[in-house]
Short mmCIF file of C-alpha atoms and ligand atoms in Angstrom, two decimals:
data_model
loop_
_atom_site.label_atom_id
_atom_site.label_comp_id
_atom_site.label_asym_id
_atom_site.label_seq_id
_atom_site.Cartn_x
_atom_site.Cartn_y
_atom_site.Cartn_z
CA MET A 1 -7.13 23.15 -0.84
CA LYS A 2 -9.86 21.99 -2.28
CA ILE A 3 -8.97 18.41 -2.99
CA VAL A 4 -10.49 15.42 -4.74
CA HIS A 5 -9.90 11.47 -4.20
CA ALA A 6 -11.70 8.70 -5.54
CA ALA A 7 -11.35 5.22 -4.85
CA SER A 8 -13.32 1.99 -4.61
CA GLU A 9 -13.60 1.28 -0.93
CA LEU A 10 -13.54 3.59 1.62
CA TYR A 11 -14.14 2.67 5.46
CA PRO A 12 -16.59 2.26 7.57
CA TYR A 13 -18.65 2.05 4.09
CA MET A 14 -17.37 -0.39 1.71
CA LYS A 15 -14.52 -2.20 3.04
CA THR A 16 -12.22 -5.19 1.85
CA GLY A 17 -8.40 -4.44 2.87
CA GLY A 18 -6.64 -1.86 3.89
CA LEU A 19 -7.67 0.57 1.43
CA ALA A 20 -10.66 1.41 2.90
CA ASP A 21 -8.64 2.42 6.05
CA ALA A 22 -6.15 4.23 4.29
CA VAL A 23 -8.38 6.14 2.20
CA ALA A 24 -10.91 7.38 4.51
CA ALA A 25 -8.23 8.49 7.56
CA MET A 26 -6.49 10.61 4.49
CA ALA A 27 -9.34 11.91 3.40
CA GLY A 28 -9.89 12.89 7.27
CA ALA A 29 -6.69 13.53 8.19
CA LEU A 30 -6.60 16.79 5.27
CA ALA A 31 -10.46 17.73 6.00
CA ASP A 32 -9.09 17.96 9.75
CA ASN A 33 -6.52 20.39 8.10
CA GLY A 34 -9.34 22.43 6.83
CA HIS A 35 -8.65 21.46 3.47
CA GLU A 36 -11.92 21.26 1.20
CA VAL A 37 -12.29 16.95 0.78
CA SER A 38 -14.53 15.07 -1.57
CA VAL A 39 -14.14 11.13 -1.84
CA PHE A 40 -16.62 9.85 -5.43
CA LEU A 41 -17.25 6.33 -4.17
CA PRO A 42 -19.21 3.79 -5.97
CA GLY A 43 -23.43 3.65 -5.00
CA TYR A 44 -22.79 -0.51 -3.83
CA ARG A 45 -26.00 -1.28 -1.53
CA ALA A 46 -23.92 -1.85 1.64
CA VAL A 47 -23.13 2.24 0.92
CA LEU A 48 -27.13 2.66 0.15
CA GLU A 49 -27.64 0.98 3.25
CA HIS A 50 -25.68 2.72 5.60
CA LYS A 51 -26.92 5.39 8.01
CA ASP A 52 -24.75 8.03 7.10
CA ALA A 53 -26.27 7.95 3.56
CA ALA A 54 -29.31 8.03 4.66
CA GLY A 55 -30.12 11.96 4.31
CA ALA A 56 -27.69 11.83 1.15
CA VAL A 57 -29.13 13.89 -1.76
CA ARG A 58 -29.09 13.63 -5.15
CA LYS A 59 -26.89 16.47 -6.75
CA LEU A 60 -26.93 15.58 -10.58
CA ARG A 61 -28.72 12.62 -12.99
CA LEU A 62 -25.33 11.92 -15.09
CA LYS A 63 -25.33 10.26 -19.10
CA ILE A 64 -22.18 8.63 -19.40
CA GLU A 65 -20.99 7.66 -22.76
CA MET A 66 -19.55 4.24 -22.87
CA GLY A 67 -18.52 3.23 -26.52
CA ASP A 68 -21.73 3.63 -29.02
CA GLN A 69 -23.70 3.67 -25.95
CA PHE A 70 -24.88 6.34 -23.23
CA LEU A 71 -25.32 5.22 -19.91
CA SER A 72 -27.37 7.20 -17.16
CA GLY A 73 -26.01 7.22 -13.28
CA ASP A 74 -27.26 9.36 -10.05
CA ILE A 75 -24.85 11.42 -8.28
CA ARG A 76 -25.16 10.93 -4.56
CA VAL A 77 -24.23 13.13 -2.16
CA PHE A 78 -24.01 13.36 1.64
CA SER A 79 -20.84 15.04 4.17
CA PRO A 80 -19.66 12.41 7.08
CA ARG A 81 -17.67 15.55 8.98
CA LYS A 82 -16.57 18.95 8.55
CA ASN A 83 -14.90 19.69 5.37
CA LEU A 84 -15.72 16.25 3.82
CA GLU A 85 -18.44 15.21 1.45
CA VAL A 86 -18.86 12.32 0.08
CA TYR A 87 -20.07 11.70 -3.47
CA LEU A 88 -21.36 8.35 -4.47
CA ILE A 89 -21.70 7.29 -8.62
CA CYS A 90 -24.72 5.05 -7.85
CA ARG A 91 -25.67 3.14 -11.07
CA GLU A 92 -27.64 -0.23 -10.02
CA GLU A 93 -27.02 -2.46 -12.57
CA PHE A 94 -23.06 -1.67 -11.54
CA PHE A 95 -23.02 -1.15 -8.07
CA ASP A 96 -26.53 -2.12 -6.46
CA ARG A 97 -23.99 -5.52 -5.07
CA ARG A 98 -22.57 -6.85 -1.83
CA ALA A 99 -19.61 -7.26 -2.88
CA PRO A 100 -17.14 -4.79 -4.64
CA TYR A 101 -15.38 -6.96 -7.08
CA GLY A 102 -16.34 -10.37 -7.14
CA ASN A 103 -18.44 -13.11 -5.69
CA GLY A 104 -15.98 -15.27 -4.22
CA GLU A 105 -13.67 -17.12 -5.97
CA ARG A 106 -14.56 -15.49 -9.41
CA ASP A 107 -14.08 -11.46 -10.19
CA PHE A 108 -17.50 -9.68 -11.76
CA GLU A 109 -16.77 -10.43 -15.45
CA ASP A 110 -17.97 -6.62 -15.87
CA ASN A 111 -15.83 -4.89 -14.13
CA SER A 112 -13.91 -2.94 -17.13
CA ASP A 113 -17.41 -1.21 -17.72
CA ARG A 114 -18.01 -0.76 -13.52
CA PHE A 115 -14.59 0.87 -13.22
CA VAL A 116 -14.69 3.03 -16.38
CA PHE A 117 -18.40 4.49 -15.77
CA PHE A 118 -16.77 5.42 -12.49
CA CYS A 119 -14.09 7.06 -13.95
CA LYS A 120 -15.75 8.74 -16.44
CA ALA A 121 -18.87 9.79 -13.72
CA VAL A 122 -16.09 11.01 -11.66
CA VAL A 123 -15.05 13.69 -14.41
CA GLU A 124 -18.39 14.24 -15.67
CA THR A 125 -19.46 15.69 -12.03
CA LEU A 126 -16.41 17.70 -11.97
CA ARG A 127 -17.30 19.51 -15.17
CA LEU A 128 -21.11 19.82 -14.26
CA ALA A 129 -21.06 20.53 -10.53
CA ASP A 130 -17.81 22.77 -11.51
CA LEU A 131 -16.02 21.50 -8.19
CA GLN A 132 -12.50 23.37 -9.65
CA ALA A 133 -10.32 20.93 -7.83
CA ASP A 134 -6.79 22.02 -6.83
CA VAL A 135 -5.76 18.14 -7.05
CA VAL A 136 -7.40 14.90 -8.00
CA HIS A 137 -6.14 12.16 -6.63
CA SER A 138 -7.35 8.29 -7.82
CA HIS A 139 -6.26 5.40 -5.85
CA ASP A 140 -5.32 1.67 -7.32
CA TRP A 141 -6.89 0.10 -10.54
CA GLN A 142 -10.34 0.92 -9.82
CA ALA A 143 -9.66 4.63 -10.20
CA ALA A 144 -6.89 4.73 -12.47
CA LEU A 145 -7.97 5.94 -16.01
CA LEU A 146 -9.02 9.07 -13.83
CA PRO A 147 -5.97 11.45 -14.34
CA LEU A 148 -5.88 10.25 -18.24
CA LEU A 149 -9.92 10.76 -18.72
CA LEU A 150 -9.30 14.01 -17.05
CA ARG A 151 -7.19 15.72 -19.27
CA GLU A 152 -8.90 13.87 -22.22
CA SER A 153 -12.59 15.17 -20.87
CA GLU A 154 -10.67 19.03 -20.58
CA ARG A 155 -8.83 18.83 -24.06
CA ARG A 156 -12.49 17.69 -25.94
CA HIS A 157 -14.64 20.71 -23.50
CA ARG A 158 -11.71 23.03 -23.18
CA VAL A 159 -12.77 23.08 -20.02
CA THR A 160 -10.25 23.22 -16.57
CA LEU A 161 -11.40 20.68 -14.18
CA ALA A 162 -8.60 20.50 -11.98
CA LEU A 163 -4.91 21.48 -11.44
CA LYS A 164 -2.97 18.92 -10.47
CA THR A 165 -3.62 14.84 -10.71
CA VAL A 166 -2.33 12.12 -8.62
CA PHE A 167 -2.02 8.35 -8.57
CA THR A 168 -1.49 6.12 -5.98
CA ILE A 169 -0.27 2.69 -5.89
CA HIS A 170 -1.34 0.86 -3.06
CA ASN A 171 -0.99 -2.57 -4.46
CA ILE A 172 0.50 -2.82 -8.10
CA ALA A 173 -0.68 -6.66 -8.11
CA TYR A 174 -4.27 -6.01 -8.86
CA GLN A 175 -3.45 -3.98 -12.42
CA GLY A 176 -7.07 -3.67 -13.86
CA LEU A 177 -5.49 -5.99 -17.01
CA PHE A 178 -8.51 -6.99 -19.55
CA PRO A 179 -9.48 -7.65 -23.22
CA ALA A 180 -8.10 -5.31 -25.93
CA THR A 181 -11.98 -5.10 -26.98
CA THR A 182 -12.68 -3.37 -23.66
CA PHE A 183 -10.63 -0.35 -25.05
CA ALA A 184 -13.37 0.95 -27.21
CA ARG A 185 -15.32 1.94 -23.63
CA THR A 186 -12.96 4.27 -22.74
CA ASN A 187 -13.81 6.72 -25.40
CA LEU A 188 -9.96 7.36 -25.79
CA PRO A 189 -8.09 8.07 -29.35
CA ASP A 190 -6.96 4.99 -30.64
CA GLU A 191 -3.45 5.62 -30.30
CA LEU A 192 -3.95 5.48 -26.63
CA PHE A 193 -4.06 1.66 -27.06
CA HIS A 194 -0.18 1.72 -27.57
CA ILE A 195 2.93 0.87 -25.50
CA ASP A 196 3.44 4.31 -24.54
CA GLY A 197 -0.28 4.35 -23.47
CA LEU A 198 -3.52 1.54 -22.05
CA GLU A 199 -2.14 -1.03 -23.83
CA TYR A 200 0.01 -4.06 -22.59
CA TYR A 201 0.81 -6.84 -24.12
CA SER A 202 -2.29 -6.91 -26.27
CA GLN A 203 -4.69 -6.14 -22.95
CA VAL A 204 -5.66 -2.69 -21.64
CA ASN A 205 -3.57 -2.03 -18.49
CA TYR A 206 -5.56 0.39 -16.54
CA MET A 207 -3.09 0.70 -13.65
CA LYS A 208 -0.58 1.69 -16.11
CA GLY A 209 -2.61 4.60 -17.20
CA GLY A 210 -2.36 5.68 -13.97
CA ILE A 211 1.09 5.65 -13.53
CA LEU A 212 2.03 7.13 -16.63
CA PHE A 213 -0.80 9.62 -16.43
CA ALA A 214 -0.49 11.25 -13.04
CA ASP A 215 1.22 14.60 -12.62
CA ARG A 216 2.69 12.59 -9.24
CA VAL A 217 2.25 8.70 -8.68
CA THR A 218 3.09 8.05 -4.76
CA THR A 219 3.40 4.22 -3.52
CA VAL A 220 2.14 3.85 0.30
CA SER A 221 5.33 3.15 1.41
CA PRO A 222 9.23 4.87 0.61
CA ARG A 223 10.51 1.23 0.29
CA TYR A 224 7.66 0.06 -2.03
CA ALA A 225 8.25 2.90 -4.52
CA ARG A 226 11.80 1.23 -5.12
CA GLU A 227 11.09 -1.92 -5.14
CA ILE A 228 7.79 -1.66 -7.83
CA GLN A 229 10.84 -0.60 -9.95
CA THR A 230 12.61 -3.91 -9.78
CA PRO A 231 11.27 -7.37 -11.89
CA GLU A 232 10.87 -9.18 -8.47
CA PHE A 233 8.22 -7.04 -7.10
CA GLY A 234 6.71 -4.25 -10.17
CA CYS A 235 4.53 -7.28 -11.44
CA GLY A 236 5.42 -6.47 -14.88
CA LEU A 237 5.21 -3.01 -14.45
CA ASP A 238 8.62 -1.76 -12.96
CA GLY A 239 9.76 -0.94 -16.99
CA VAL A 240 6.45 1.23 -16.63
CA ALA A 241 7.25 2.49 -13.09
CA GLN A 242 11.06 3.33 -13.79
CA THR A 243 10.07 5.63 -16.74
CA ARG A 244 8.10 7.71 -14.06
CA ALA A 245 11.18 7.20 -11.65
CA ASP A 246 11.54 11.22 -11.47
CA ASP A 247 8.01 11.66 -10.48
CA ILE A 248 7.38 8.11 -7.77
CA VAL A 249 7.39 9.20 -4.18
CA GLY A 250 6.69 6.95 -0.80
CA LEU A 251 4.46 8.04 1.69
CA LEU A 252 3.95 5.55 4.52
CA ASN A 253 0.08 5.95 5.54
CA GLY A 254 -1.04 5.94 9.47
CA VAL A 255 -3.20 4.97 11.67
CA ASP A 256 -6.31 6.32 12.44
CA THR A 257 -6.11 6.81 15.99
CA ALA A 258 -9.59 7.33 16.03
CA ILE A 259 -10.32 4.43 15.19
CA TRP A 260 -7.81 2.00 16.03
CA ASN A 261 -6.12 2.90 20.18
CA PRO A 262 -6.09 1.03 22.84
CA ALA A 263 -6.83 3.96 25.02
CA VAL A 264 -10.74 4.59 23.40
CA ASP A 265 -11.45 1.59 21.91
CA THR A 266 -15.20 0.40 22.14
CA LEU A 267 -14.33 -2.86 20.52
CA LEU A 268 -12.78 -4.27 23.21
CA PRO A 269 -14.02 -6.00 26.85
CA ALA A 270 -11.44 -3.32 28.23
CA ARG A 271 -9.61 -0.10 27.00
CA TYR A 272 -5.74 0.25 27.90
CA SER A 273 -2.80 1.93 27.38
CA ARG A 274 1.22 2.18 27.98
CA ALA A 275 1.20 3.40 31.60
CA GLU A 276 -2.51 0.91 32.61
CA MET A 277 -1.54 -2.60 30.94
CA LYS A 278 -4.29 -4.55 32.79
CA GLY A 279 -6.73 -3.95 30.12
CA LYS A 280 -4.58 -5.55 27.82
CA GLU A 281 -4.85 -9.30 30.13
CA ILE A 282 -8.26 -8.80 30.25
CA CYS A 283 -8.45 -8.81 25.99
CA ARG A 284 -6.51 -11.87 26.17
CA ALA A 285 -8.69 -13.11 28.24
CA GLU A 286 -11.72 -12.43 26.41
CA LEU A 287 -10.36 -13.73 23.18
CA LEU A 288 -9.47 -17.18 24.96
CA LYS A 289 -12.90 -17.44 25.41
CA ARG A 290 -14.27 -16.25 22.32
CA VAL A 291 -12.57 -18.76 19.98
CA GLY A 292 -13.37 -21.83 23.32
CA MET A 293 -9.62 -22.12 24.55
CA ALA A 294 -8.96 -22.17 28.05
CA ALA A 295 -8.05 -18.61 29.98
CA ASN A 296 -5.39 -19.87 32.11
CA PHE A 297 -3.02 -20.44 29.51
CA THR A 298 0.40 -18.45 29.84
CA GLY A 299 2.03 -18.72 26.77
CA PRO A 300 2.52 -16.58 24.06
CA ILE A 301 -0.65 -16.13 21.55
CA PHE A 302 0.15 -15.98 17.80
CA GLY A 303 -2.66 -13.21 15.88
CA ILE A 304 -3.19 -13.22 12.47
CA VAL A 305 -5.59 -10.86 10.48
CA ALA A 306 -5.15 -11.25 6.98
CA ARG A 307 -7.35 -11.56 3.44
CA PHE A 308 -5.97 -15.33 2.70
CA ALA A 309 -4.13 -14.64 -0.76
CA ASP A 310 -0.74 -15.42 -1.53
CA GLN A 311 0.70 -11.79 -0.90
CA LYS A 312 0.19 -12.84 2.71
CA GLY A 313 2.42 -15.28 3.13
CA ILE A 314 0.18 -17.98 4.73
CA HIS A 315 1.42 -20.69 3.43
CA LEU A 316 4.62 -19.70 5.17
CA VAL A 317 2.81 -19.98 8.79
CA LEU A 318 1.11 -23.44 7.42
CA ALA A 319 4.70 -24.95 6.38
CA ASN A 320 5.57 -24.59 10.70
CA ARG A 321 3.07 -26.73 11.11
CA ASP A 322 5.24 -28.39 13.59
CA PHE A 323 5.68 -25.06 15.47
CA LEU A 324 2.00 -24.40 15.95
CA LEU A 325 1.42 -28.08 16.65
CA VAL A 326 3.93 -28.55 18.99
CA GLU A 327 5.24 -25.35 20.89
CA ASN A 328 3.52 -24.15 24.03
CA CYS A 329 1.91 -21.25 21.88
CA ARG A 330 -2.05 -20.89 20.51
CA TRP A 331 -2.84 -19.26 17.20
CA VAL A 332 -5.86 -17.42 16.72
CA VAL A 333 -6.43 -16.93 13.09
CA LEU A 334 -8.93 -14.44 11.18
CA GLY A 335 -8.92 -14.49 7.86
CA SER A 336 -10.81 -15.44 4.62
CA GLY A 337 -10.08 -15.36 1.05
CA ASP A 338 -8.41 -18.39 -1.14
CA LYS A 339 -10.37 -20.98 -0.63
CA ARG A 340 -7.25 -23.51 -0.94
CA LEU A 341 -5.27 -21.80 2.17
CA GLU A 342 -8.63 -21.49 3.88
CA ASP A 343 -8.79 -25.38 3.98
CA GLU A 344 -5.46 -25.93 4.89
CA MET A 345 -5.47 -23.61 7.39
CA ARG A 346 -9.16 -24.98 9.11
CA ALA A 347 -7.17 -28.84 8.35
CA LEU A 348 -4.41 -28.03 10.94
CA ALA A 349 -7.01 -26.25 13.36
CA ALA A 350 -8.82 -29.53 13.25
CA GLU A 351 -5.63 -31.07 14.32
CA ALA A 352 -5.35 -29.53 17.04
CA PRO A 353 -8.74 -27.57 18.08
CA ASP A 354 -7.15 -26.77 20.98
CA LYS A 355 -3.95 -24.91 19.88
CA VAL A 356 -4.74 -23.56 16.64
CA VAL A 357 -9.00 -21.63 15.90
CA LEU A 358 -9.64 -20.54 11.95
CA VAL A 359 -12.37 -17.38 11.73
CA ALA A 360 -13.08 -17.31 8.29
CA LYS A 361 -14.91 -14.26 7.92
CA LEU A 362 -14.50 -10.24 8.01
CA ASP A 363 -15.29 -9.58 11.48
CA GLU A 364 -14.45 -5.80 12.62
CA ALA A 365 -14.68 -6.32 16.39
CA MET A 366 -12.93 -9.61 16.23
CA SER A 367 -10.07 -8.01 13.99
CA HIS A 368 -9.37 -5.47 17.18
CA LEU A 369 -9.41 -7.88 19.58
CA ILE A 370 -6.99 -10.19 18.10
CA GLU A 371 -4.66 -6.83 17.86
CA ALA A 372 -5.62 -6.28 21.72
CA GLY A 373 -5.93 -9.73 22.96
CA SER A 374 -2.62 -11.33 21.19
CA ASP A 375 1.26 -11.10 22.77
CA PHE A 376 2.88 -12.04 18.91
CA PHE A 377 1.16 -10.51 15.45
CA VAL A 378 2.17 -12.87 12.36
CA MET A 379 2.72 -11.39 9.02
CA PRO A 380 5.04 -12.99 6.99
CA SER A 381 3.83 -11.30 3.22
CA LEU A 382 5.88 -11.54 0.42
CA PHE A 383 5.71 -8.21 -0.46
CA GLU A 384 3.64 -5.66 1.41
CA PRO A 385 2.89 -1.95 0.03
CA CYS A 386 2.38 -0.84 3.26
CA GLY A 387 0.10 -2.61 5.67
CA LEU A 388 -1.70 -1.73 8.10
CA ASN A 389 -1.61 -4.55 10.96
CA GLN A 390 1.55 -4.12 12.23
CA MET A 391 1.68 -0.69 12.61
CA TYR A 392 -1.61 -1.54 14.91
CA SER A 393 -0.05 -4.21 16.58
CA GLN A 394 2.80 -2.25 17.93
CA VAL A 395 -0.06 0.68 19.13
CA TYR A 396 -1.52 -2.61 21.16
CA GLY A 397 1.41 -3.39 22.48
CA THR A 398 1.18 -6.82 20.25
CA VAL A 399 5.20 -7.53 18.91
CA PRO A 400 5.07 -8.15 15.45
CA ILE A 401 6.58 -10.39 13.96
CA VAL A 402 7.24 -9.02 9.85
CA SER A 403 9.26 -10.06 6.69
CA ARG A 404 11.14 -7.43 5.94
CA VAL A 405 9.53 -6.14 2.48
CA GLY A 406 8.07 -3.17 1.69
CA GLY A 407 6.20 -0.97 4.24
CA LEU A 408 6.98 -3.52 7.02
CA ALA A 409 10.31 -2.65 6.60
CA ASP A 410 10.04 0.56 7.28
CA THR A 411 7.71 0.44 10.21
CA VAL A 412 9.42 -2.46 12.72
CA THR A 413 12.80 -2.87 13.57
CA ASP A 414 14.46 -6.27 14.88
CA ALA A 415 14.68 -6.44 18.57
CA ASP A 416 17.24 -8.98 18.71
CA GLU A 417 19.69 -6.98 15.85
CA PHE A 418 19.14 -3.96 17.71
CA PRO A 419 18.40 -4.73 20.90
CA GLY A 420 17.70 -1.12 22.02
CA THR A 421 14.84 0.32 19.45
CA GLY A 422 13.64 -2.72 18.23
CA THR A 423 9.92 -3.05 18.57
CA GLY A 424 9.58 -6.75 16.47
CA LEU A 425 11.07 -9.73 15.10
CA MET A 426 11.69 -9.68 11.37
CA CYS A 427 12.30 -12.31 8.37
CA GLU A 428 13.41 -13.24 5.30
CA PRO A 429 9.72 -14.44 3.29
CA ASN A 430 10.54 -18.16 3.60
CA ALA A 431 9.18 -20.77 5.95
CA GLY A 432 12.85 -21.42 7.07
CA SER A 433 13.47 -18.08 8.01
CA LEU A 434 10.26 -17.46 10.11
CA GLY A 435 10.41 -20.43 11.68
CA ASP A 436 13.06 -18.90 13.04
CA ALA A 437 11.38 -15.85 14.14
CA LEU A 438 8.56 -17.41 16.03
CA GLU A 439 11.53 -19.77 17.66
CA ARG A 440 12.89 -16.33 19.12
CA ALA A 441 9.78 -15.14 20.08
CA LEU A 442 9.37 -17.84 22.47
CA VAL A 443 12.70 -17.01 23.69
CA LEU A 444 11.46 -12.82 23.85
CA TYR A 445 8.00 -14.00 25.81
CA ALA A 446 9.79 -16.16 28.08
CA ASP A 447 12.16 -12.90 29.10
CA LYS A 448 9.30 -10.97 30.76
CA ARG A 449 11.34 -7.75 31.06
CA ARG A 450 12.99 -7.93 27.49
CA TYR A 451 9.19 -8.85 26.11
CA SER A 452 7.72 -5.49 27.95
CA ALA A 453 10.43 -3.29 26.91
CA VAL A 454 10.04 -4.41 23.48
CA GLN A 455 6.40 -4.24 23.49
CA GLN A 456 6.90 -0.55 25.26
CA ARG A 457 8.73 0.85 22.11
CA GLY A 458 6.45 -0.23 20.10
CA MET A 459 3.39 1.80 22.10
CA ALA A 460 5.43 4.81 22.44
CA ARG A 461 6.14 5.03 18.51
CA ASP A 462 3.99 8.07 16.31
CA PHE A 463 2.21 6.35 13.62
CA SER A 464 -0.81 8.55 13.45
CA TRP A 465 -2.01 10.11 10.41
CA LYS A 466 -0.33 13.89 11.18
CA VAL A 467 2.86 13.25 9.61
CA ALA A 468 1.35 11.30 6.51
CA ALA A 469 -1.06 13.51 6.18
CA ALA A 470 2.16 16.76 5.74
CA GLY A 471 3.56 14.49 3.25
CA TYR A 472 0.66 14.44 1.22
CA GLU A 473 0.05 17.93 1.55
CA ASN A 474 3.39 18.92 0.79
CA LEU A 475 3.47 17.31 -2.55
CA TYR A 476 0.18 18.49 -3.08
CA ARG A 477 1.75 22.15 -3.02
CA GLU A 478 5.01 21.14 -4.50
CA ALA A 479 2.88 19.83 -7.49
CA LEU A 480 0.76 23.15 -7.88
P1 ADP B 501 -4.36 -5.46 2.91
O1 ADP B 501 -4.81 -3.90 2.31
O2 ADP B 501 -3.16 -5.93 1.57
O3 ADP B 501 -5.07 -6.30 2.94
P2 ADP B 501 -3.42 -4.06 5.23
O4 ADP B 501 -2.50 -4.59 6.26
O5 ADP B 501 -3.12 -2.66 5.06
O6 ADP B 501 -3.89 -5.24 4.00
O7 ADP B 501 -5.15 -3.49 5.94
C1 ADP B 501 -6.06 -5.43 6.07
C2 ADP B 501 -7.14 -4.50 6.75
O8 ADP B 501 -8.06 -5.30 6.44
C3 ADP B 501 -6.18 -4.24 7.96
O9 ADP B 501 -7.35 -3.15 8.62
C4 ADP B 501 -7.38 -5.99 8.69
O10 ADP B 501 -7.95 -5.29 10.05
C5 ADP B 501 -8.63 -5.84 7.90
N1 ADP B 501 -9.07 -7.11 7.68
C6 ADP B 501 -7.89 -7.97 6.91
N2 ADP B 501 -9.22 -9.09 7.37
C7 ADP B 501 -9.86 -9.02 8.09
C8 ADP B 501 -10.95 -9.75 8.70
N3 ADP B 501 -10.99 -11.34 8.25
N4 ADP B 501 -11.65 -9.48 9.15
C9 ADP B 501 -11.54 -7.86 9.67
N5 ADP B 501 -11.23 -6.90 8.97
C10 ADP B 501 -10.02 -7.51 8.18
C1 GLC B 502 -3.16 -2.55 -0.05
C2 GLC B 502 -1.79 -2.79 0.29
C3 GLC B 502 -1.40 -3.11 1.76
C4 GLC B 502 -1.74 -1.25 2.38
C5 GLC B 502 -3.08 -1.23 2.10
C6 GLC B 502 -3.03 0.58 1.97
O1 GLC B 502 -4.44 -3.18 0.14
O2 GLC B 502 -1.84 -4.08 0.00
O3 GLC B 502 -0.08 -3.40 2.01
O4 GLC B 502 -1.57 -1.08 3.90
O5 GLC B 502 -3.28 -1.05 0.28
O6 GLC B 502 -2.68 1.45 1.35
#
């Protein structure tokens, strides 16, 4: 099949979270299976500076209609691996920036324009380069207008640009909500600014467009597909999601085992596997050393790697301060984002610098070291569309402690509830229940044989993208 993806992040070129990993692994797995895959990505500064993009050739120069203006853009193309081409949508004014969505605290003010431009440029490229896609698959709000803009262009130009469109919701909490005045920039017919179209309480909602107008809609875990149809998790789009109930499926993300695999991970000081765990101890010692803690510590190390956003339940960890300060444990926290959460975590770490360390930055190598060197990985999310770190943790023999929501519930089994099959510990997304799970972690850690059995079962799980990619292939075929 000829498959076109469009997303605002793609590992290793631009990443703020799991979207980048998921799109890269999905595209890569489909390319490995022999499909012709293209991924469209904004030409951010970091991407253009990446060595892979050095040989990118300019393929097209576009003029994109935005309201009553025409804005130009360049399309550059490079191929990082067999069967895979990356199309960069370049326009300095919009994308020649360090960060993709905003500067620290605030989103960029022109985000509505930037991502309308992005989607329109994808459509124009499909048309002018005559790519003849079987499937156009877009991800999250930044690419959510693509299915609708594509059909509109087909109607206008009387051509077929894609046989089917697929839209994947990686996180329904981010919707791309903009003032009504921005609707004009889409050049869509006025009747689409309506309750059955992009209009949402007098604003424009991009994600709503993706849910309503794609031929198929997916979420990144089966449980999240059901959750988004409820008021508790739908973030106001539950009613919209319900209208597509028959066309929404949940396909679990996988783990890219070329990158996240302790047996080959070059970002670690030592490698290890189920059969040979010595390397994990070296990683543990290195982790303690790296954050300035004594290497002879024998109690449990709890690791956290997360965007600091309300979603991740960092405040639930902070609410368990007594546990962190009193129990015989160490905490290594890698994360940044919400300044209030950062400050509170920093204050906690300052109270007990020998026990708690916060590394408040983006650090890919450190994220691998925490996954490898910790004994437990803590992820008490309030909601979690899929979550990758709880899967990485199991692969790295680090027992995950997660809340029973979304993809976390689909990928972790509680070891107290299911002693024969458990791979982690689960709690409800509240401070008390997390505290209880942390206590259970101490008990588990004290029982070396049981801890090792839980660890080994996690490492034996197959989270590879083979399964996940087959799910998408079936979906595409069935849609076609
Ligand atoms: P989300 O996409 O909601 O942030 P996921 O669990 O799907 O959550 O993916 C998060 C990804 O981002 C993981 O690959 C994780 O290792 C990475 N990550 C998060 N924070 C950091 C950080 N501070 N430094 C490096 N990687 C990080
Ligand atoms: C989103 C979600 C996360 C998911 C990731 C990749 O960022 O928050 O749960 O794993 O997308 O699909």
